[in-house]
């Protein structure tokens, strides 16, 4: 029970007498003899007992009236949601009061339309009406009588044929109050002088054993759960259909009780005291004494106090901001907050109250209370306003509470997270810190990366690792594990649990560190990543995820043994490994071979290196460079041979002074590259050692294959002091013998050609001077007997004319002799051209200072390209002999210039 004397009093209303709008300065005067009043739908409704009229007062205070009864008006009820007015009054003495229903929107001869008239009581004995209540849905009307009975009308109250009237209750105590409550179902509260009960049609349920005076009950609005208010002499009681609710101890006799958001009571004294109570916030909003109050009605957002003197007073409620300022001045912040909530003040307004309240408590030194108020401003007040206050005051505990609340509402930024974590670390509150970072995402939201940085900087590595792992910040997890905690095995295991893309990127970033500390595990993980990776603890992945093994080679910079194992594994499981894998593995094998001193092991390593060179995956240029770097003879020679670099093979043996190998190279590859013998001869010629045996062998092959002119051979060997005449004696003798034989053969040819020429000349002369007798009897084309017309040639060939025309290419040439004649003519023309070219070439070569430029020019024009005639017999060197002569002359001329 709340004591009335403990409630604070305020003046939250402004009182003034209502002025007459038609006569400024004069008070508005009510009609005399008001017996009933009500309000609603923008009207004040007054019943005049003297004139038996009903007065309607508009907002502009214009008065209109109409005749309602002949004797008097006793009760009025204006519905709030309909323009329906229900009145109770008397038209004749000695009969039951009449109930009339008026439609204020419709007119009948200028007056509101009366839609229904019926007796208030069902009996024949006249009974005075004490109170009246109507449901806003127009389907229920309850009338209370002084004899204790209650009559209920159900159905449309505006029409007779659609309604039904029954006696709901009977009793001995006068009915003093009625009210309909509509929450899910309809209840009727009934108050008498002795009791309070509720009815849901039948039966009635008694709620209390004491009642109230006439007009001392009312129904609260839905914000108070539509409770029935009964104002007794000692207390105000609130009722619900299932029993009595709270009560308030307001002592004193009550004359009138109304509900309009807040409760109004008028208590008797020397004058009548009107008190406005705010039951929600537990204070008195207004209290003032008036003379002869008839009623208090609420309309147009204000209260109107009707007095018997005819004066009408206006109670205008102050606006919410004014009321709050009044409370602020008295430092009544809690009451201001409650008032603002009851007035449904917006969140910005409430936040400002909380801020002022927090400032007030802060100045008083109540930091704990202040921070609680500041927390309620989160989302409206700039956090820096609060943070600065408590940073300056060095109230880390309070600041921590505020920052925690800021994070719980997901309104913290990175700086707030940093500050909160710093508070935890300064307080060394590990439990709170752990609770904060382990809270679920629905409870708190913060910048995880910032939190990890702060924790790491403060030395809280374990919480930082927890956050990084929970929120999948893989980079931070690895940094802390490897750089701070030195948990290399944990870091390696963590990478192995990541999806392929993230595992690959993290191994590229941290692979060197892991390889240094856990080489075996790191190598194994890299093998998985570069073959068919799937995270640890999961089934084998259906999708084939494989990284580029070549990209991980730099990780093994200081771990050649692990690198070799890794590369050998890669080429074993994947024959299509990148080129860099094979190149690097070859280099490693060559390094091992070069540093191995055990001959047996060295031989094994040599075989491994050669086998890798023989694979199709080795890049020639790189492999050759590696073999040369490590002086790997077998590999160098194999690659030279593979690349058909026969001169390089010979030069290699020359550099190593392996004379026998030089000759063997010439024997093996001399047929494919003839210049090898000439280079070998030049090589041995420059040696001062006794190389007669090798020179003789080389000369033998040169002689057999006629690779060099004798003069060039002599000039080449002239530089060797050990090469005496005996060395080339046999070569020169053989050469001279063959030349002599060639001269004899040429002389025989010349004699033969002279004889043939003499015969031909005789034939020509004979043909020119003597007649030619044609005695052929058969055609040389078809071998049939000749018939006229026929064609005869001086070469003694004859043809049918039709055969000649069919096969002859020219009318002046014999078809049989034409191929041979053309061959001879082509040879003659070729020799003439070659002879002219040879003379011109020799002339330019003699007068030029740069013989090689002349040769290069002729090569570019294709002069030295061999012209092969289709008529040349196989193995003939007739046409090619000129090129040999040119080459020989070129070599001799170049040698002289040098």
PDB file of C-alpha atoms in Angstrom, residues 176-293:
ATOM      1  CA  UNK A 176     -23.156   3.657  -7.495  1.00  0.00           C
ATOM      2  CA  UNK A 177     -20.982   2.753 -10.462  1.00  0.00           C
ATOM      3  CA  UNK A 178     -20.974   0.711 -13.691  1.00  0.00           C
ATOM      4  CA  UNK A 179     -18.210   0.080 -16.248  1.00  0.00           C
ATOM      5  CA  UNK A 180     -17.748  -2.283 -19.201  1.00  0.00           C
ATOM      6  CA  UNK A 181     -14.325  -3.878 -19.625  1.00  0.00           C
ATOM      7  CA  UNK A 182     -13.398  -5.332 -23.028  1.00  0.00           C
ATOM      8  CA  UNK A 183     -10.260  -7.482 -22.964  1.00  0.00           C
ATOM      9  CA  UNK A 184     -10.787 -10.651 -25.021  1.00  0.00           C
ATOM     10  CA  UNK A 185     -14.214 -10.975 -23.401  1.00  0.00           C
ATOM     11  CA  UNK A 186     -16.726  -8.463 -22.020  1.00  0.00           C
ATOM     12  CA  UNK A 187     -17.093  -7.914 -18.267  1.00  0.00           C
ATOM     13  CA  UNK A 188     -19.353  -5.545 -16.401  1.00  0.00           C
ATOM     14  CA  UNK A 189     -18.030  -4.049 -13.146  1.00  0.00           C
ATOM     15  CA  UNK A 190     -20.735  -3.067 -10.671  1.00  0.00           C
ATOM     16  CA  UNK A 191     -20.176  -0.957  -7.555  1.00  0.00           C
ATOM     17  CA  UNK A 192     -22.748  -0.364  -4.799  1.00  0.00           C
ATOM     18  CA  UNK A 193     -22.541   1.370  -1.492  1.00  0.00           C
ATOM     19  CA  UNK A 194     -21.666  -1.970   0.105  1.00  0.00           C
ATOM     20  CA  UNK A 195     -19.971  -4.192  -2.472  1.00  0.00           C
ATOM     21  CA  UNK A 196     -18.033  -4.459  -5.708  1.00  0.00           C
ATOM     22  CA  UNK A 197     -18.661  -7.335  -8.047  1.00  0.00           C
ATOM     23  CA  UNK A 198     -18.115  -8.266 -11.683  1.00  0.00           C
ATOM     24  CA  UNK A 199     -20.394 -10.027 -14.113  1.00  0.00           C
ATOM     25  CA  UNK A 200     -19.757 -11.822 -17.374  1.00  0.00           C
ATOM     26  CA  UNK A 201     -23.483 -12.045 -18.016  1.00  0.00           C
ATOM     27  CA  UNK A 202     -24.252 -14.782 -15.465  1.00  0.00           C
ATOM     28  CA  UNK A 203     -23.424 -15.303 -12.623  1.00  0.00           C
ATOM     29  CA  UNK A 204     -21.907 -12.354 -10.788  1.00  0.00           C
ATOM     30  CA  UNK A 205     -18.641 -12.666  -8.815  1.00  0.00           C
ATOM     31  CA  UNK A 206     -18.111 -10.590  -5.699  1.00  0.00           C
ATOM     32  CA  UNK A 207     -14.742  -8.792  -5.708  1.00  0.00           C
ATOM     33  CA  UNK A 208     -14.929  -6.833  -2.415  1.00  0.00           C
ATOM     34  CA  UNK A 209     -17.212  -6.433   0.579  1.00  0.00           C
ATOM     35  CA  UNK A 210     -17.196  -2.644   0.607  1.00  0.00           C
ATOM     36  CA  UNK A 211     -18.285  -0.242  -2.083  1.00  0.00           C
ATOM     37  CA  UNK A 212     -18.132   3.477  -2.779  1.00  0.00           C
ATOM     38  CA  UNK A 213     -20.245   6.592  -3.088  1.00  0.00           C
ATOM     39  CA  UNK A 214     -21.995   7.715  -6.244  1.00  0.00           C
ATOM     40  CA  UNK A 215     -19.621   8.877  -9.022  1.00  0.00           C
ATOM     41  CA  UNK A 216     -16.577   7.570  -7.088  1.00  0.00           C
ATOM     42  CA  UNK A 217     -15.688   4.804  -9.544  1.00  0.00           C
ATOM     43  CA  UNK A 218     -14.173   4.749 -13.004  1.00  0.00           C
ATOM     44  CA  UNK A 219     -12.472   2.482 -15.528  1.00  0.00           C
ATOM     45  CA  UNK A 220      -8.730   2.829 -16.243  1.00  0.00           C
ATOM     46  CA  UNK A 221      -7.393   2.836 -19.789  1.00  0.00           C
ATOM     47  CA  UNK A 222      -5.710  -0.244 -21.394  1.00  0.00           C
ATOM     48  CA  UNK A 223      -2.277   0.937 -20.222  1.00  0.00           C
ATOM     49  CA  UNK A 224      -3.450  -0.003 -16.718  1.00  0.00           C
ATOM     50  CA  UNK A 225      -5.041  -3.227 -17.963  1.00  0.00           C
ATOM     51  CA  UNK A 226      -8.497  -1.598 -17.927  1.00  0.00           C
ATOM     52  CA  UNK A 227      -8.845  -1.978 -14.163  1.00  0.00           C
ATOM     53  CA  UNK A 228     -11.927  -0.830 -12.298  1.00  0.00           C
ATOM     54  CA  UNK A 229     -11.095   2.054  -9.911  1.00  0.00           C
ATOM     55  CA  UNK A 230     -13.096   2.470  -6.711  1.00  0.00           C
ATOM     56  CA  UNK A 231     -12.388   5.509  -4.538  1.00  0.00           C
ATOM     57  CA  UNK A 232     -13.226   4.785  -0.870  1.00  0.00           C
ATOM     58  CA  UNK A 233     -12.829   7.109   2.065  1.00  0.00           C
ATOM     59  CA  UNK A 234      -9.486   5.599   3.045  1.00  0.00           C
ATOM     60  CA  UNK A 235      -8.057   4.069  -0.088  1.00  0.00           C
ATOM     61  CA  UNK A 236      -8.357   3.804  -3.806  1.00  0.00           C
ATOM     62  CA  UNK A 237      -8.797   0.230  -4.945  1.00  0.00           C
ATOM     63  CA  UNK A 238      -8.126  -1.245  -8.357  1.00  0.00           C
ATOM     64  CA  UNK A 239      -9.968  -4.366  -9.505  1.00  0.00           C
ATOM     65  CA  UNK A 240      -9.616  -6.921 -12.259  1.00  0.00           C
ATOM     66  CA  UNK A 241     -12.206  -9.555 -13.179  1.00  0.00           C
ATOM     67  CA  UNK A 242     -10.360 -12.155 -11.113  1.00  0.00           C
ATOM     68  CA  UNK A 243      -9.910 -10.099  -7.961  1.00  0.00           C
ATOM     69  CA  UNK A 244      -8.619  -6.965  -6.315  1.00  0.00           C
ATOM     70  CA  UNK A 245      -5.337  -5.457  -7.446  1.00  0.00           C
ATOM     71  CA  UNK A 246      -3.167  -2.763  -5.852  1.00  0.00           C
ATOM     72  CA  UNK A 247      -4.557  -0.040  -3.622  1.00  0.00           C
ATOM     73  CA  UNK A 248      -3.398   3.452  -2.680  1.00  0.00           C
ATOM     74  CA  UNK A 249      -3.922   5.034   0.705  1.00  0.00           C
ATOM     75  CA  UNK A 250      -5.524   8.395  -0.098  1.00  0.00           C
ATOM     76  CA  UNK A 251      -7.377   9.382   3.062  1.00  0.00           C
ATOM     77  CA  UNK A 252     -10.495  11.534   3.051  1.00  0.00           C
ATOM     78  CA  UNK A 253     -14.066  11.434   1.837  1.00  0.00           C
ATOM     79  CA  UNK A 254     -14.287  11.226  -1.948  1.00  0.00           C
ATOM     80  CA  UNK A 255     -16.965  13.054  -3.962  1.00  0.00           C
ATOM     81  CA  UNK A 256     -15.804  12.352  -7.516  1.00  0.00           C
ATOM     82  CA  UNK A 257     -13.317  10.071  -9.276  1.00  0.00           C
ATOM     83  CA  UNK A 258     -12.295  10.147 -12.943  1.00  0.00           C
ATOM     84  CA  UNK A 259      -9.598   8.435 -15.012  1.00  0.00           C
ATOM     85  CA  UNK A 260      -7.851  10.242 -17.813  1.00  0.00           C
ATOM     86  CA  UNK A 261      -4.304   8.865 -18.172  1.00  0.00           C
ATOM     87  CA  UNK A 262      -3.906  10.016 -14.586  1.00  0.00           C
ATOM     88  CA  UNK A 263      -6.464   9.885 -11.790  1.00  0.00           C
ATOM     89  CA  UNK A 264      -8.462  12.862 -10.568  1.00  0.00           C
ATOM     90  CA  UNK A 265     -10.102  12.933  -7.175  1.00  0.00           C
ATOM     91  CA  UNK A 266     -12.185  15.567  -5.415  1.00  0.00           C
ATOM     92  CA  UNK A 267     -12.269  15.336  -1.658  1.00  0.00           C
ATOM     93  CA  UNK A 268     -14.531  17.457   0.612  1.00  0.00           C
ATOM     94  CA  UNK A 269     -13.098  20.143   2.831  1.00  0.00           C
ATOM     95  CA  UNK A 270     -14.108  23.692   3.633  1.00  0.00           C
ATOM     96  CA  UNK A 271     -13.704  23.954  -0.068  1.00  0.00           C
ATOM     97  CA  UNK A 272     -13.627  21.055  -2.493  1.00  0.00           C
ATOM     98  CA  UNK A 273     -10.047  19.863  -3.124  1.00  0.00           C
ATOM     99  CA  UNK A 274      -9.260  18.626  -6.614  1.00  0.00           C
ATOM    100  CA  UNK A 275      -6.173  16.393  -6.720  1.00  0.00           C
ATOM    101  CA  UNK A 276      -4.596  14.886  -9.832  1.00  0.00           C
ATOM    102  CA  UNK A 277      -2.608  11.721  -9.091  1.00  0.00           C
ATOM    103  CA  UNK A 278      -0.083  10.038 -11.344  1.00  0.00           C
ATOM    104  CA  UNK A 279      -0.435   6.440 -10.230  1.00  0.00           C
ATOM    105  CA  UNK A 280       2.313   5.201 -12.587  1.00  0.00           C
ATOM    106  CA  UNK A 281       4.993   7.537 -11.333  1.00  0.00           C
ATOM    107  CA  UNK A 282       3.698   7.919  -7.765  1.00  0.00           C
ATOM    108  CA  UNK A 283       3.388  11.687  -7.482  1.00  0.00           C
ATOM    109  CA  UNK A 284       0.684  14.336  -7.256  1.00  0.00           C
ATOM    110  CA  UNK A 285       0.556  16.227 -10.516  1.00  0.00           C
ATOM    111  CA  UNK A 286      -1.771  18.996  -9.279  1.00  0.00           C
ATOM    112  CA  UNK A 287      -3.842  19.953  -6.256  1.00  0.00           C
ATOM    113  CA  UNK A 288      -6.187  22.948  -5.812  1.00  0.00           C
ATOM    114  CA  UNK A 289      -9.332  23.965  -3.918  1.00  0.00           C
ATOM    115  CA  UNK A 290     -12.525  24.950  -5.759  1.00  0.00           C
ATOM    116  CA  UNK A 291     -16.043  26.052  -4.738  1.00  0.00           C
ATOM    117  CA  UNK A 292     -19.063  23.855  -5.523  1.00  0.00           C
ATOM    118  CA  UNK A 293     -17.605  21.613  -8.192  1.00  0.00           C
TER     119      UNK A 293
END
